[in-house]
Amino acid sequence: MYYMTKIEDTVRIPPYRFEDPLEEVALQTLNNTYSGRLDKKLGLLICVNDIDEIGEGKLIMGDGASYHDVVFNAVFFKPEQQEIIDGEVLEIAEFGAFVRIGPMDGLVHVSQVTDDFINYDPRGGTLSASESNKTLGEGDLVRSRIVAISLKDNSTKNTKIGLTMRQNGLGKFDWIEQAKEKSKKGKK
């Protein structure tokens, strides 16, 4: 889920940027400093949108820069437990599929792809179901539910997001459409 959050901080404006518009320099500096940072409570900071307030600059002895108290709006992505999310399969491994969900990646373990037994085809780079003949490969668009989240450190490297596609209305988009068509035919 994406959130807009108001944050208060201090931004350092280097002396070589004093001639540039203050708000523009502050916005660039905040984005360079914070974009891509992960906070356990807020999530992954995507970007600083705008600045609501910029305080008067303060100088510190020995540093030629000015320091300004700022209030700014930032966009965060924070995966939520049980959230349904669309994504793209990035990679298939013997143990499951890595899915890009917004700016982060999650894993659909083979046990969570379908109710069928899943076979891994290393040559084709696909996971295929034994009984239903469903296949999942790189580039497929899927809908999944977040079932486990572990946000660690200040980076996405150690973040783990577990996904499932075993419930109704989840899975590869083609599978969802086929299920809708089958449901329509069954009602007639």
mmCIF file with all atom_site columns, C-alpha atoms in Angstrom:
data_model
loop_
_atom_site.group_PDB
_atom_site.id
_atom_site.type_symbol
_atom_site.label_atom_id
_atom_site.label_alt_id
_atom_site.label_comp_id
_atom_site.label_asym_id
_atom_site.label_entity_id
_atom_site.label_seq_id
_atom_site.pdbx_PDB_ins_code
_atom_site.Cartn_x
_atom_site.Cartn_y
_atom_site.Cartn_z
_atom_site.occupancy
_atom_site.B_iso_or_equiv
_atom_site.pdbx_formal_charge
_atom_site.auth_seq_id
_atom_site.auth_comp_id
_atom_site.auth_asym_id
_atom_site.auth_atom_id
_atom_site.pdbx_PDB_model_num
ATOM 1   C CA . MET A 1 1   ? 0.000   0.000   0.000   1.00 0.00 ? 1   MET A CA 1
ATOM 2   C CA . TYR A 1 2   ? 1.195   3.507   -0.777  1.00 0.00 ? 2   TYR A CA 1
ATOM 3   C CA . TYR A 1 3   ? 1.021   6.219   1.879   1.00 0.00 ? 3   TYR A CA 1
ATOM 4   C CA . MET A 1 4   ? 1.671   9.961   1.949   1.00 0.00 ? 4   MET A CA 1
ATOM 5   C CA . THR A 1 5   ? 3.379   11.027  5.163   1.00 0.00 ? 5   THR A CA 1
ATOM 6   C CA . LYS A 1 6   ? 4.350   14.445  6.499   1.00 0.00 ? 6   LYS A CA 1
ATOM 7   C CA . ILE A 1 7   ? 7.881   14.536  7.950   1.00 0.00 ? 7   ILE A CA 1
ATOM 8   C CA . GLU A 1 8   ? 9.882   17.201  9.809   1.00 0.00 ? 8   GLU A CA 1
ATOM 9   C CA . ASP A 1 9   ? 13.656  17.287  9.415   1.00 0.00 ? 9   ASP A CA 1
ATOM 10  C CA . THR A 1 10  ? 16.628  19.545  8.776   1.00 0.00 ? 10  THR A CA 1
ATOM 11  C CA . VAL A 1 11  ? 18.175  19.842  5.329   1.00 0.00 ? 11  VAL A CA 1
ATOM 12  C CA . ARG A 1 12  ? 21.757  20.955  4.636   1.00 0.00 ? 12  ARG A CA 1
ATOM 13  C CA . ILE A 1 13  ? 22.203  23.305  1.678   1.00 0.00 ? 13  ILE A CA 1
ATOM 14  C CA . PRO A 1 14  ? 25.828  23.398  0.476   1.00 0.00 ? 14  PRO A CA 1
ATOM 15  C CA . PRO A 1 15  ? 27.290  26.864  -0.274  1.00 0.00 ? 15  PRO A CA 1
ATOM 16  C CA . TYR A 1 16  ? 27.781  26.182  -3.997  1.00 0.00 ? 16  TYR A CA 1
ATOM 17  C CA . ARG A 1 17  ? 23.959  25.828  -4.299  1.00 0.00 ? 17  ARG A CA 1
ATOM 18  C CA . PHE A 1 18  ? 23.079  29.164  -2.584  1.00 0.00 ? 18  PHE A CA 1
ATOM 19  C CA . GLU A 1 19  ? 22.265  30.842  -5.919  1.00 0.00 ? 19  GLU A CA 1
ATOM 20  C CA . ASP A 1 20  ? 19.766  28.120  -6.919  1.00 0.00 ? 20  ASP A CA 1
ATOM 21  C CA . PRO A 1 21  ? 16.100  28.284  -5.805  1.00 0.00 ? 21  PRO A CA 1
ATOM 22  C CA . LEU A 1 22  ? 16.030  27.129  -2.168  1.00 0.00 ? 22  LEU A CA 1
ATOM 23  C CA . GLU A 1 23  ? 12.939  24.880  -2.438  1.00 0.00 ? 23  GLU A CA 1
ATOM 24  C CA . GLU A 1 24  ? 14.315  23.127  -5.549  1.00 0.00 ? 24  GLU A CA 1
ATOM 25  C CA . VAL A 1 25  ? 17.686  22.442  -3.889  1.00 0.00 ? 25  VAL A CA 1
ATOM 26  C CA . ALA A 1 26  ? 16.018  21.266  -0.665  1.00 0.00 ? 26  ALA A CA 1
ATOM 27  C CA . LEU A 1 27  ? 13.728  18.897  -2.602  1.00 0.00 ? 27  LEU A CA 1
ATOM 28  C CA . GLN A 1 28  ? 16.676  17.409  -4.547  1.00 0.00 ? 28  GLN A CA 1
ATOM 29  C CA . THR A 1 29  ? 18.731  17.037  -1.373  1.00 0.00 ? 29  THR A CA 1
ATOM 30  C CA . LEU A 1 30  ? 15.896  15.325  0.508   1.00 0.00 ? 30  LEU A CA 1
ATOM 31  C CA . ASN A 1 31  ? 15.259  12.914  -2.391  1.00 0.00 ? 31  ASN A CA 1
ATOM 32  C CA . ASN A 1 32  ? 18.981  12.093  -2.675  1.00 0.00 ? 32  ASN A CA 1
ATOM 33  C CA . THR A 1 33  ? 19.163  11.510  1.072   1.00 0.00 ? 33  THR A CA 1
ATOM 34  C CA . TYR A 1 34  ? 15.988  9.519   1.674   1.00 0.00 ? 34  TYR A CA 1
ATOM 35  C CA . SER A 1 35  ? 14.744  7.844   -1.523  1.00 0.00 ? 35  SER A CA 1
ATOM 36  C CA . GLY A 1 36  ? 15.120  4.077   -1.252  1.00 0.00 ? 36  GLY A CA 1
ATOM 37  C CA . ARG A 1 37  ? 15.457  4.083   2.540   1.00 0.00 ? 37  ARG A CA 1
ATOM 38  C CA . LEU A 1 38  ? 13.446  1.570   4.493   1.00 0.00 ? 38  LEU A CA 1
ATOM 39  C CA . ASP A 1 39  ? 11.799  2.292   7.827   1.00 0.00 ? 39  ASP A CA 1
ATOM 40  C CA . LYS A 1 40  ? 10.090  -0.567  9.689   1.00 0.00 ? 40  LYS A CA 1
ATOM 41  C CA . LYS A 1 41  ? 7.107   1.566   10.676  1.00 0.00 ? 41  LYS A CA 1
ATOM 42  C CA . LEU A 1 42  ? 6.669   3.687   7.536   1.00 0.00 ? 42  LEU A CA 1
ATOM 43  C CA . GLY A 1 43  ? 7.952   1.356   4.808   1.00 0.00 ? 43  GLY A CA 1
ATOM 44  C CA . LEU A 1 44  ? 10.125  2.166   1.785   1.00 0.00 ? 44  LEU A CA 1
ATOM 45  C CA . LEU A 1 45  ? 10.423  5.866   0.962   1.00 0.00 ? 45  LEU A CA 1
ATOM 46  C CA . ILE A 1 46  ? 9.674   6.239   -2.746  1.00 0.00 ? 46  ILE A CA 1
ATOM 47  C CA . CYS A 1 47  ? 10.104  9.988   -3.119  1.00 0.00 ? 47  CYS A CA 1
ATOM 48  C CA . VAL A 1 48  ? 9.763   13.358  -1.450  1.00 0.00 ? 48  VAL A CA 1
ATOM 49  C CA . ASN A 1 49  ? 6.842   15.042  -3.240  1.00 0.00 ? 49  ASN A CA 1
ATOM 50  C CA . ASP A 1 50  ? 6.866   18.586  -2.011  1.00 0.00 ? 50  ASP A CA 1
ATOM 51  C CA . ILE A 1 51  ? 7.919   20.835  0.813   1.00 0.00 ? 51  ILE A CA 1
ATOM 52  C CA . ASP A 1 52  ? 5.274   22.507  2.979   1.00 0.00 ? 52  ASP A CA 1
ATOM 53  C CA . GLU A 1 53  ? 7.580   24.708  5.052   1.00 0.00 ? 53  GLU A CA 1
ATOM 54  C CA . ILE A 1 54  ? 11.208  25.813  4.885   1.00 0.00 ? 54  ILE A CA 1
ATOM 55  C CA . GLY A 1 55  ? 12.579  27.558  7.932   1.00 0.00 ? 55  GLY A CA 1
ATOM 56  C CA . GLU A 1 56  ? 15.164  30.311  7.996   1.00 0.00 ? 56  GLU A CA 1
ATOM 57  C CA . GLY A 1 57  ? 18.695  29.037  7.405   1.00 0.00 ? 57  GLY A CA 1
ATOM 58  C CA . LYS A 1 58  ? 21.143  28.574  10.261  1.00 0.00 ? 58  LYS A CA 1
ATOM 59  C CA . LEU A 1 59  ? 24.925  28.564  9.973   1.00 0.00 ? 59  LEU A CA 1
ATOM 60  C CA . ILE A 1 60  ? 27.240  26.333  11.980  1.00 0.00 ? 60  ILE A CA 1
ATOM 61  C CA . MET A 1 61  ? 30.825  27.330  12.766  1.00 0.00 ? 61  MET A CA 1
ATOM 62  C CA . GLY A 1 62  ? 33.290  25.566  10.501  1.00 0.00 ? 62  GLY A CA 1
ATOM 63  C CA . ASP A 1 63  ? 30.657  24.581  7.935   1.00 0.00 ? 63  ASP A CA 1
ATOM 64  C CA . GLY A 1 64  ? 29.818  26.914  5.056   1.00 0.00 ? 64  GLY A CA 1
ATOM 65  C CA . ALA A 1 65  ? 26.427  25.304  4.466   1.00 0.00 ? 65  ALA A CA 1
ATOM 66  C CA . SER A 1 66  ? 23.074  26.557  5.702   1.00 0.00 ? 66  SER A CA 1
ATOM 67  C CA . TYR A 1 67  ? 20.714  24.315  7.653   1.00 0.00 ? 67  TYR A CA 1
ATOM 68  C CA . HIS A 1 68  ? 16.955  24.704  7.241   1.00 0.00 ? 68  HIS A CA 1
ATOM 69  C CA . ASP A 1 69  ? 14.177  23.078  9.247   1.00 0.00 ? 69  ASP A CA 1
ATOM 70  C CA . VAL A 1 70  ? 11.697  21.632  6.736   1.00 0.00 ? 70  VAL A CA 1
ATOM 71  C CA . VAL A 1 71  ? 8.287   19.980  6.736   1.00 0.00 ? 71  VAL A CA 1
ATOM 72  C CA . PHE A 1 72  ? 7.836   17.805  3.655   1.00 0.00 ? 72  PHE A CA 1
ATOM 73  C CA . ASN A 1 73  ? 5.493   15.190  2.185   1.00 0.00 ? 73  ASN A CA 1
ATOM 74  C CA . ALA A 1 74  ? 6.924   11.813  1.237   1.00 0.00 ? 74  ALA A CA 1
ATOM 75  C CA . VAL A 1 75  ? 5.390   8.803   -0.509  1.00 0.00 ? 75  VAL A CA 1
ATOM 76  C CA . PHE A 1 76  ? 6.019   5.426   1.150   1.00 0.00 ? 76  PHE A CA 1
ATOM 77  C CA . PHE A 1 77  ? 5.323   1.876   0.022   1.00 0.00 ? 77  PHE A CA 1
ATOM 78  C CA . LYS A 1 78  ? 4.531   -0.414  2.926   1.00 0.00 ? 78  LYS A CA 1
ATOM 79  C CA . PRO A 1 79  ? 3.343   -3.956  2.252   1.00 0.00 ? 79  PRO A CA 1
ATOM 80  C CA . GLU A 1 80  ? 0.490   -4.895  4.580   1.00 0.00 ? 80  GLU A CA 1
ATOM 81  C CA . GLN A 1 81  ? -0.366  -8.347  5.901   1.00 0.00 ? 81  GLN A CA 1
ATOM 82  C CA . GLN A 1 82  ? -3.281  -9.907  3.905   1.00 0.00 ? 82  GLN A CA 1
ATOM 83  C CA . GLU A 1 83  ? -3.106  -7.173  1.238   1.00 0.00 ? 83  GLU A CA 1
ATOM 84  C CA . ILE A 1 84  ? -3.961  -8.321  -2.289  1.00 0.00 ? 84  ILE A CA 1
ATOM 85  C CA . ILE A 1 85  ? -1.418  -7.000  -4.755  1.00 0.00 ? 85  ILE A CA 1
ATOM 86  C CA . ASP A 1 86  ? -0.660  -7.319  -8.467  1.00 0.00 ? 86  ASP A CA 1
ATOM 87  C CA . GLY A 1 87  ? 2.851   -7.936  -9.728  1.00 0.00 ? 87  GLY A CA 1
ATOM 88  C CA . GLU A 1 88  ? 5.101   -9.391  -12.405 1.00 0.00 ? 88  GLU A CA 1
ATOM 89  C CA . VAL A 1 89  ? 7.062   -12.644 -12.141 1.00 0.00 ? 89  VAL A CA 1
ATOM 90  C CA . LEU A 1 90  ? 10.752  -11.699 -12.288 1.00 0.00 ? 90  LEU A CA 1
ATOM 91  C CA . GLU A 1 91  ? 12.377  -15.066 -11.826 1.00 0.00 ? 91  GLU A CA 1
ATOM 92  C CA . ILE A 1 92  ? 11.421  -18.710 -11.463 1.00 0.00 ? 92  ILE A CA 1
ATOM 93  C CA . ALA A 1 93  ? 13.416  -20.963 -9.141  1.00 0.00 ? 93  ALA A CA 1
ATOM 94  C CA . GLU A 1 94  ? 12.983  -24.576 -8.071  1.00 0.00 ? 94  GLU A CA 1
ATOM 95  C CA . PHE A 1 95  ? 11.441  -23.408 -4.792  1.00 0.00 ? 95  PHE A CA 1
ATOM 96  C CA . GLY A 1 96  ? 9.090   -20.735 -6.198  1.00 0.00 ? 96  GLY A CA 1
ATOM 97  C CA . ALA A 1 97  ? 8.573   -17.515 -8.125  1.00 0.00 ? 97  ALA A CA 1
ATOM 98  C CA . PHE A 1 98  ? 9.968   -14.078 -7.312  1.00 0.00 ? 98  PHE A CA 1
ATOM 99  C CA . VAL A 1 99  ? 7.361   -11.393 -7.986  1.00 0.00 ? 99  VAL A CA 1
ATOM 100 C CA . ARG A 1 100 ? 7.904   -7.627  -8.295  1.00 0.00 ? 100 ARG A CA 1
ATOM 101 C CA . ILE A 1 101 ? 5.224   -5.925  -6.220  1.00 0.00 ? 101 ILE A CA 1
ATOM 102 C CA . GLY A 1 102 ? 5.647   -2.193  -6.600  1.00 0.00 ? 102 GLY A CA 1
ATOM 103 C CA . PRO A 1 103 ? 9.190   -1.247  -5.601  1.00 0.00 ? 103 PRO A CA 1
ATOM 104 C CA . MET A 1 104 ? 9.819   -4.504  -3.693  1.00 0.00 ? 104 MET A CA 1
ATOM 105 C CA . ASP A 1 105 ? 9.978   -8.217  -4.474  1.00 0.00 ? 105 ASP A CA 1
ATOM 106 C CA . GLY A 1 106 ? 8.080   -11.064 -2.868  1.00 0.00 ? 106 GLY A CA 1
ATOM 107 C CA . LEU A 1 107 ? 8.283   -14.855 -3.111  1.00 0.00 ? 107 LEU A CA 1
ATOM 108 C CA . VAL A 1 108 ? 5.488   -17.252 -3.974  1.00 0.00 ? 108 VAL A CA 1
ATOM 109 C CA . HIS A 1 109 ? 6.726   -20.597 -2.639  1.00 0.00 ? 109 HIS A CA 1
ATOM 110 C CA . VAL A 1 110 ? 5.884   -23.600 -4.855  1.00 0.00 ? 110 VAL A CA 1
ATOM 111 C CA . SER A 1 111 ? 3.426   -24.775 -2.187  1.00 0.00 ? 111 SER A CA 1
ATOM 112 C CA . GLN A 1 112 ? 1.537   -21.469 -2.595  1.00 0.00 ? 112 GLN A CA 1
ATOM 113 C CA . VAL A 1 113 ? 1.238   -21.325 -6.408  1.00 0.00 ? 113 VAL A CA 1
ATOM 114 C CA . THR A 1 114 ? -1.825  -23.589 -6.826  1.00 0.00 ? 114 THR A CA 1
ATOM 115 C CA . ASP A 1 115 ? -3.516  -26.489 -5.047  1.00 0.00 ? 115 ASP A CA 1
ATOM 116 C CA . ASP A 1 116 ? -1.869  -28.847 -7.569  1.00 0.00 ? 116 ASP A CA 1
ATOM 117 C CA . PHE A 1 117 ? 1.521   -30.518 -7.272  1.00 0.00 ? 117 PHE A CA 1
ATOM 118 C CA . ILE A 1 118 ? 4.055   -28.178 -8.939  1.00 0.00 ? 118 ILE A CA 1
ATOM 119 C CA . ASN A 1 119 ? 6.910   -29.274 -11.196 1.00 0.00 ? 119 ASN A CA 1
ATOM 120 C CA . TYR A 1 120 ? 9.919   -27.092 -11.961 1.00 0.00 ? 120 TYR A CA 1
ATOM 121 C CA . ASP A 1 121 ? 11.228  -27.014 -15.538 1.00 0.00 ? 121 ASP A CA 1
ATOM 122 C CA . PRO A 1 122 ? 14.789  -25.611 -15.408 1.00 0.00 ? 122 PRO A CA 1
ATOM 123 C CA . ARG A 1 123 ? 15.099  -25.502 -19.222 1.00 0.00 ? 123 ARG A CA 1
ATOM 124 C CA . GLY A 1 124 ? 11.933  -23.502 -19.772 1.00 0.00 ? 124 GLY A CA 1
ATOM 125 C CA . GLY A 1 125 ? 12.226  -21.634 -16.482 1.00 0.00 ? 125 GLY A CA 1
ATOM 126 C CA . THR A 1 126 ? 8.639   -22.416 -15.560 1.00 0.00 ? 126 THR A CA 1
ATOM 127 C CA . LEU A 1 127 ? 6.572   -23.919 -12.781 1.00 0.00 ? 127 LEU A CA 1
ATOM 128 C CA . SER A 1 128 ? 3.764   -26.174 -14.008 1.00 0.00 ? 128 SER A CA 1
ATOM 129 C CA . ALA A 1 129 ? 0.836   -27.779 -12.224 1.00 0.00 ? 129 ALA A CA 1
ATOM 130 C CA . SER A 1 130 ? 0.430   -31.534 -12.689 1.00 0.00 ? 130 SER A CA 1
ATOM 131 C CA . GLU A 1 131 ? -3.352  -31.836 -12.933 1.00 0.00 ? 131 GLU A CA 1
ATOM 132 C CA . SER A 1 132 ? -4.566  -28.459 -14.241 1.00 0.00 ? 132 SER A CA 1
ATOM 133 C CA . ASN A 1 133 ? -1.660  -27.886 -16.678 1.00 0.00 ? 133 ASN A CA 1
ATOM 134 C CA . LYS A 1 134 ? -1.287  -24.295 -15.445 1.00 0.00 ? 134 LYS A CA 1
ATOM 135 C CA . THR A 1 135 ? 2.170   -22.815 -16.047 1.00 0.00 ? 135 THR A CA 1
ATOM 136 C CA . LEU A 1 136 ? 3.928   -19.857 -14.484 1.00 0.00 ? 136 LEU A CA 1
ATOM 137 C CA . GLY A 1 137 ? 6.941   -18.202 -16.100 1.00 0.00 ? 137 GLY A CA 1
ATOM 138 C CA . GLU A 1 138 ? 8.992   -15.016 -16.138 1.00 0.00 ? 138 GLU A CA 1
ATOM 139 C CA . GLY A 1 139 ? 7.045   -11.968 -17.256 1.00 0.00 ? 139 GLY A CA 1
ATOM 140 C CA . ASP A 1 140 ? 3.642   -13.369 -16.218 1.00 0.00 ? 140 ASP A CA 1
ATOM 141 C CA . LEU A 1 141 ? 1.339   -10.915 -14.454 1.00 0.00 ? 141 LEU A CA 1
ATOM 142 C CA . VAL A 1 142 ? -0.118  -12.267 -11.229 1.00 0.00 ? 142 VAL A CA 1
ATOM 143 C CA . ARG A 1 143 ? -2.409  -11.313 -8.367  1.00 0.00 ? 143 ARG A CA 1
ATOM 144 C CA . SER A 1 144 ? -1.332  -12.533 -4.935  1.00 0.00 ? 144 SER A CA 1
ATOM 145 C CA . ARG A 1 145 ? -1.962  -12.027 -1.221  1.00 0.00 ? 145 ARG A CA 1
ATOM 146 C CA . ILE A 1 146 ? 0.774   -11.012 1.209   1.00 0.00 ? 146 ILE A CA 1
ATOM 147 C CA . VAL A 1 147 ? 0.971   -13.660 3.954   1.00 0.00 ? 147 VAL A CA 1
ATOM 148 C CA . ALA A 1 148 ? 4.340   -12.903 5.590   1.00 0.00 ? 148 ALA A CA 1
ATOM 149 C CA . ILE A 1 149 ? 6.450   -9.750  5.986   1.00 0.00 ? 149 ILE A CA 1
ATOM 150 C CA . SER A 1 150 ? 9.909   -9.289  7.457   1.00 0.00 ? 150 SER A CA 1
ATOM 151 C CA . LEU A 1 151 ? 11.326  -5.763  7.112   1.00 0.00 ? 151 LEU A CA 1
ATOM 152 C CA . LYS A 1 152 ? 14.917  -5.549  8.327   1.00 0.00 ? 152 LYS A CA 1
ATOM 153 C CA . ASP A 1 153 ? 17.668  -2.933  8.374   1.00 0.00 ? 153 ASP A CA 1
ATOM 154 C CA . ASN A 1 154 ? 17.423  0.231   6.295   1.00 0.00 ? 154 ASN A CA 1
ATOM 155 C CA . SER A 1 155 ? 17.545  -1.590  2.967   1.00 0.00 ? 155 SER A CA 1
ATOM 156 C CA . THR A 1 156 ? 15.348  -3.867  0.895   1.00 0.00 ? 156 THR A CA 1
ATOM 157 C CA . LYS A 1 157 ? 18.155  -6.465  0.571   1.00 0.00 ? 157 LYS A CA 1
ATOM 158 C CA . ASN A 1 158 ? 17.161  -8.329  3.741   1.00 0.00 ? 158 ASN A CA 1
ATOM 159 C CA . THR A 1 159 ? 13.429  -7.768  3.339   1.00 0.00 ? 159 THR A CA 1
ATOM 160 C CA . LYS A 1 160 ? 11.318  -10.879 2.888   1.00 0.00 ? 160 LYS A CA 1
ATOM 161 C CA . ILE A 1 161 ? 7.721   -10.866 1.662   1.00 0.00 ? 161 ILE A CA 1
ATOM 162 C CA . GLY A 1 162 ? 5.823   -14.137 1.410   1.00 0.00 ? 162 GLY A CA 1
ATOM 163 C CA . LEU A 1 163 ? 2.960   -14.388 -1.092  1.00 0.00 ? 163 LEU A CA 1
ATOM 164 C CA . THR A 1 164 ? 0.199   -16.880 -1.863  1.00 0.00 ? 164 THR A CA 1
ATOM 165 C CA . MET A 1 165 ? -1.872  -17.438 -5.004  1.00 0.00 ? 165 MET A CA 1
ATOM 166 C CA . ARG A 1 166 ? -3.882  -20.450 -3.765  1.00 0.00 ? 166 ARG A CA 1
ATOM 167 C CA . GLN A 1 167 ? -7.136  -18.640 -3.011  1.00 0.00 ? 167 GLN A CA 1
ATOM 168 C CA . ASN A 1 168 ? -10.045 -17.821 -5.335  1.00 0.00 ? 168 ASN A CA 1
ATOM 169 C CA . GLY A 1 169 ? -9.439  -14.713 -7.433  1.00 0.00 ? 169 GLY A CA 1
ATOM 170 C CA . LEU A 1 170 ? -5.661  -15.027 -7.122  1.00 0.00 ? 170 LEU A CA 1
ATOM 171 C CA . GLY A 1 171 ? -3.017  -16.354 -9.503  1.00 0.00 ? 171 GLY A CA 1
ATOM 172 C CA . LYS A 1 172 ? -1.859  -15.608 -13.007 1.00 0.00 ? 172 LYS A CA 1
ATOM 173 C CA . PHE A 1 173 ? -4.229  -13.156 -14.712 1.00 0.00 ? 173 PHE A CA 1
ATOM 174 C CA . ASP A 1 174 ? -5.025  -15.776 -17.405 1.00 0.00 ? 174 ASP A CA 1
ATOM 175 C CA . TRP A 1 175 ? -6.069  -18.262 -14.697 1.00 0.00 ? 175 TRP A CA 1
ATOM 176 C CA . ILE A 1 176 ? -8.357  -15.679 -13.083 1.00 0.00 ? 176 ILE A CA 1
ATOM 177 C CA . GLU A 1 177 ? -10.035 -14.936 -16.436 1.00 0.00 ? 177 GLU A CA 1
ATOM 178 C CA . GLN A 1 178 ? -10.475 -18.665 -17.157 1.00 0.00 ? 178 GLN A CA 1
ATOM 179 C CA . ALA A 1 179 ? -12.077 -19.148 -13.733 1.00 0.00 ? 179 ALA A CA 1
ATOM 180 C CA . LYS A 1 180 ? -14.488 -16.230 -14.417 1.00 0.00 ? 180 LYS A CA 1
ATOM 181 C CA . GLU A 1 181 ? -15.470 -17.693 -17.793 1.00 0.00 ? 181 GLU A CA 1
ATOM 182 C CA . LYS A 1 182 ? -15.975 -21.132 -16.262 1.00 0.00 ? 182 LYS A CA 1
ATOM 183 C CA . SER A 1 183 ? -18.117 -19.582 -13.518 1.00 0.00 ? 183 SER A CA 1
ATOM 184 C CA . LYS A 1 184 ? -20.276 -17.735 -16.097 1.00 0.00 ? 184 LYS A CA 1
ATOM 185 C CA . LYS A 1 185 ? -20.836 -20.952 -18.085 1.00 0.00 ? 185 LYS A CA 1
ATOM 186 C CA . GLY A 1 186 ? -21.756 -22.823 -14.907 1.00 0.00 ? 186 GLY A CA 1
ATOM 187 C CA . LYS A 1 187 ? -24.470 -20.266 -14.035 1.00 0.00 ? 187 LYS A CA 1
ATOM 188 C CA . LYS A 1 188 ? -26.275 -20.617 -17.376 1.00 0.00 ? 188 LYS A CA 1
#
